[in-house]
Structures are given as C-alpha cells and as structure tokens.
Coordinates of C-alpha atoms in Angstrom, one line a residue:
M6 CA 17.4 56.4 -5.2
N7 CA 14.1 57.2 -6.9
P8 CA 11.8 58.9 -4.3
V9 CA 8.8 56.7 -5.3
L10 CA 10.9 53.6 -5.0
K11 CA 12.3 54.8 -1.7
R12 CA 8.8 55.4 -0.4
I13 CA 7.7 52.0 -1.4
I14 CA 10.7 50.3 0.2
T15 CA 10.1 52.3 3.4
A16 CA 6.4 51.4 3.5
L17 CA 7.0 47.7 2.9
S18 CA 9.7 47.6 5.6
T19 CA 7.4 49.3 8.1
A20 CA 4.6 47.0 7.1
A21 CA 6.8 43.9 7.7
L22 CA 7.7 45.2 11.2
V23 CA 4.0 45.9 12.0
V24 CA 3.0 42.4 10.8
L25 CA 5.7 40.7 13.0
A26 CA 4.7 42.9 16.0
I27 CA 1.0 42.1 15.7
I28 CA 1.6 38.3 15.3
Y29 CA 4.0 38.0 18.3
I30 CA 2.8 40.7 20.7
P31 CA 0.5 39.4 23.5
T32 CA -3.0 40.6 23.0
G33 CA -3.0 42.4 26.3
W34 CA -0.2 44.7 25.1
I35 CA -2.1 45.9 22.0
P36 CA -4.5 48.4 23.7
P37 CA -1.8 50.4 25.4
V38 CA 0.2 50.5 22.2
V39 CA -2.8 51.7 20.2
W40 CA -3.6 54.2 22.9
A41 CA -0.1 55.6 22.7
V42 CA -0.4 55.9 18.9
M43 CA -3.8 57.5 19.4
A44 CA -2.4 60.0 21.8
L45 CA 0.4 61.0 19.4
A46 CA -2.2 61.4 16.6
V47 CA -4.4 63.6 18.8
V48 CA -1.4 65.8 19.7
E49 CA -0.4 66.0 16.0
Y50 CA -4.0 67.0 15.2
A51 CA -4.0 69.7 17.9
L52 CA -0.8 71.2 16.7
L53 CA -2.2 71.4 13.2
L54 CA -5.5 72.8 14.4
K55 CA -3.6 75.5 16.3
K56 CA -2.6 77.0 13.0
K57 CA -6.2 78.0 12.3
V58 CA -8.0 78.5 15.6
P59 CA -7.0 79.1 19.2
L60 CA -7.3 75.8 20.9
L61 CA -9.0 77.2 24.0
S62 CA -11.6 79.2 22.0
P63 CA -15.2 77.7 21.8
K64 CA -14.5 76.8 18.1
G65 CA -11.1 75.3 19.0
I66 CA -12.6 73.2 21.8
V67 CA -15.4 71.8 19.5
F68 CA -12.8 70.9 16.8
L69 CA -10.6 69.2 19.4
L70 CA -13.5 67.1 20.8
V71 CA -14.6 66.1 17.3
G72 CA -11.1 65.2 16.3
F73 CA -10.5 63.2 19.5
A74 CA -13.8 61.4 19.0
V75 CA -13.1 60.4 15.4
I76 CA -9.5 59.2 16.2
R77 CA -10.6 57.3 19.3
W78 CA -13.6 55.7 17.5
G79 CA -11.6 54.7 14.5
L80 CA -8.4 53.4 16.1
S81 CA -10.0 51.7 19.2
A82 CA -11.6 49.2 16.7
L83 CA -8.2 47.7 16.3
P84 CA -7.6 46.4 19.8
D85 CA -11.3 45.5 20.0
A86 CA -10.8 43.2 16.9
A87 CA -7.8 41.6 18.6
F88 CA -9.6 41.1 21.9
W89 CA -12.8 39.6 20.4
H90 CA -11.3 37.7 17.5
G91 CA -7.6 37.4 18.0
N92 CA -4.5 39.3 16.8
L93 CA -4.8 37.9 13.2
M94 CA -8.3 39.5 12.8
M95 CA -6.7 42.9 13.7
L96 CA -4.0 42.2 11.2
Y97 CA -6.6 41.3 8.5
L98 CA -8.5 44.6 9.0
I99 CA -5.2 46.5 8.7
A100 CA -4.0 44.5 5.7
I101 CA -7.0 45.0 3.5
V102 CA -7.0 48.8 4.2
K103 CA -3.3 49.3 3.7
F104 CA -3.2 47.1 0.6
S105 CA -6.0 49.3 -0.7
D106 CA -3.6 52.3 -0.2
M107 CA -0.8 50.5 -2.0
G108 CA -3.0 49.4 -4.9
G109 CA -4.4 52.9 -5.3
F110 CA -1.0 54.5 -5.2
A111 CA 0.5 52.0 -7.7
L112 CA -2.3 52.1 -10.3
G113 CA -2.8 55.8 -9.9
M114 CA 0.9 56.5 -10.5
S115 CA 1.0 54.1 -13.5
T116 CA -2.1 55.5 -15.2
A117 CA -1.0 59.1 -14.7
K118 CA 2.1 58.3 -16.7
L119 CA 0.6 56.0 -19.3
M120 CA -2.7 57.7 -20.2
K121 CA -2.6 60.6 -22.6
G122 CA -3.6 63.7 -20.6
G123 CA -3.2 61.9 -17.3
N124 CA -5.8 60.0 -15.2
H125 CA -9.2 61.2 -14.2
K126 CA -9.2 63.1 -10.9
L127 CA -11.4 62.0 -8.1
C128 CA -11.5 65.1 -5.9
P129 CA -9.0 67.6 -7.3
T130 CA -10.0 70.4 -4.9
I131 CA -9.2 68.2 -1.9
S132 CA -6.6 65.7 -3.0
P133 CA -5.2 66.4 -6.5
N134 CA -3.3 63.1 -6.7
K135 CA -6.4 61.0 -6.0
S136 CA -7.9 59.5 -9.2
W137 CA -10.7 57.2 -10.3
E138 CA -8.1 54.8 -11.6
G139 CA -6.4 54.9 -8.2
L140 CA -9.7 54.1 -6.6
F141 CA -10.1 51.1 -8.9
G142 CA -6.6 50.0 -7.9
S143 CA -7.6 50.4 -4.2
V144 CA -10.7 48.2 -4.6
L145 CA -8.8 45.6 -6.7
A146 CA -5.9 45.3 -4.2
S147 CA -8.1 45.2 -1.1
G148 CA -10.5 42.7 -2.7
V149 CA -7.6 40.4 -3.6
M150 CA -6.1 40.7 -0.2
S151 CA -9.4 40.0 1.5
C152 CA -9.9 36.8 -0.6
A153 CA -6.3 35.7 0.3
W154 CA -7.4 35.6 3.9
M155 CA -10.5 33.5 3.4
S156 CA -8.9 30.4 4.9
F157 CA -8.5 32.4 8.1
T158 CA -11.7 34.4 8.1
H159 CA -13.9 31.6 6.7
F160 CA -15.7 34.2 4.7
G161 CA -17.4 33.2 1.4
I162 CA -16.2 34.8 -1.7
G163 CA -19.0 37.3 -1.7
R164 CA -18.4 38.4 1.9
A165 CA -14.7 38.6 1.4
L166 CA -15.1 40.8 -1.7
A167 CA -17.7 42.9 0.2
F168 CA -15.2 43.5 3.0
G169 CA -12.4 44.3 0.5
V170 CA -14.5 46.8 -1.4
T171 CA -15.8 48.4 1.8
A172 CA -12.3 48.7 3.2
A173 CA -11.2 50.5 0.0
L174 CA -14.1 52.9 -0.2
V175 CA -14.2 53.8 3.5
G176 CA -10.4 53.9 3.7
T177 CA -10.3 56.4 0.8
F178 CA -13.0 58.5 2.5
G179 CA -10.8 58.6 5.6
D180 CA -7.8 59.7 3.5
L181 CA -9.9 62.5 1.9
V182 CA -11.2 63.7 5.2
E183 CA -7.6 64.1 6.5
S184 CA -6.5 65.7 3.2
K185 CA -9.4 68.2 3.5
F186 CA -8.2 69.0 7.0
K187 CA -4.6 69.4 5.9
R188 CA -5.6 71.7 3.1
W189 CA -7.6 73.8 5.5
V190 CA -4.7 74.3 7.9
G191 CA -2.3 74.8 5.0
V192 CA 0.1 71.8 5.2
K193 CA 1.1 69.0 2.9
D194 CA 2.1 66.4 5.5
S195 CA 0.6 66.1 9.0
A196 CA 4.2 66.0 10.3
T197 CA 7.7 65.8 8.8
F198 CA 9.5 63.4 11.2
M199 CA 8.8 60.2 9.2
P200 CA 11.2 59.1 6.5
A201 CA 10.7 59.1 2.8
G202 CA 7.8 61.6 2.8
L203 CA 5.5 59.3 4.7
G204 CA 4.3 62.3 6.8
G205 CA 3.1 62.0 10.4
F206 CA 0.8 59.7 12.4
L207 CA -2.3 61.1 10.8
D208 CA -0.9 60.5 7.3
M209 CA -0.1 56.9 8.2
F210 CA -3.4 56.1 9.9
D211 CA -5.9 58.3 7.9
S212 CA -7.3 55.3 6.0
L213 CA -7.7 53.4 9.3
L214 CA -9.8 56.2 10.9
F215 CA -13.1 54.7 9.7
A216 CA -12.7 51.4 7.9
P217 CA -11.9 49.1 10.9
A218 CA -14.7 50.5 13.0
V219 CA -17.2 50.2 10.1
L220 CA -16.2 46.6 9.3
L221 CA -15.7 45.2 12.8
P222 CA -19.4 44.8 13.6
F223 CA -19.8 42.5 10.6
V224 CA -16.9 40.2 11.3

C-alpha cells in the first residue's frame, strides 16, 4: 500500500476511535485519561532530552521543567473544556486543530507535486516539509470544520472563522516548536512505536500543545 495512503487511513481510523471515545466516555473519566497521555508525553520528552543533556544537570532540570510546564498547560485545556462546556466542546477544539493538520498535509503534498519547482517552504531549517501552501490548507480546513460546528457552538460566522484560523496558526506553531526540538536532539520521530510513521505521543499531540489552551478562554 502507498505509504501516504496508509498514513491517511491510519490517521482516520485513529480519529474515529477518538471521536467515539470522547462522545461516550463519562466526563469524569477524561482527566485521568489525559493525565496518562500527558505522563507518556513527558517521559518521551525526557528520553529525547537525555540525548543532548544529562537530565540531572542544571540545564537538564530547567529543560525538564519547561517541557513539563508546556505539556501540562497545553493538554490540561482539554479536560477543562469538557468539564466547563461538555465533551463535545473538547471534541470541537480537537477537531479544528487536527483537521488543520490534515488540510495542511493534503494541500502541501498536492502542491509539492503539481507546482513546477515544488511549493514555497515555510521554515525549511526547522521543518523542510512545511510550506505556505500547506499553511493555507490548514487554515482552510480548520475554518471549514469550525463553521460546520456552528449549530453546536452557536458562534457567528466571524467568530467561527476566527477560531478556525487561530487553531491552524497556533497548531502550526506547536508543530514547529516540536520539530525544532526534534531537530535539536537529532531524531525524525519522537518515538517509533506508532504505526504508519505517525511517530510518538509528541508527534501526535504537538499541534494541541498550545491551540486548545489559547482558544479555551474565548469559548
């Protein structure tokens, strides 16, 4: 099977399982699940950091604390969204960010093949595959998804689009931050246990490190 198609099928299958879990799981179960994911992400971060600095050195401790603070701040917004606004609000925040990822991947891959000379690189020194065309695809997909949820969120068209655009931009920033860290420690994927080249927990949740926490106060 084509590796890109295999990756898309795996991502969609995973997304379907996540959607079903969020819809049917009791709200009280969400915090421990997110905390478990958070713990695995921190462990993964620590193992990668260890490649560059001793963890118990002053520099290592600072990096550990900063990484833990970022991961906790970002992912803890998800159970907060469920607690204050219901499980579907948590799903909405995840959906607009992850559709941003999918839109960026799809349009970026397409323009790279169709445009003479390839597409226009966004940050080639950090993430060579990121492009301005991909960013446009991210914004478009996230905006469309946010508007599709208007009957639930009761947002006006302007607010829905603002949430979509913000999710795409901040999600891309989170992706670039994680890419910069991986390039610094010298790895392509944060881990290799996921199927179809999806990477590890940090790779799966990098775009969610900042976007939900930034958007939640404005819900």
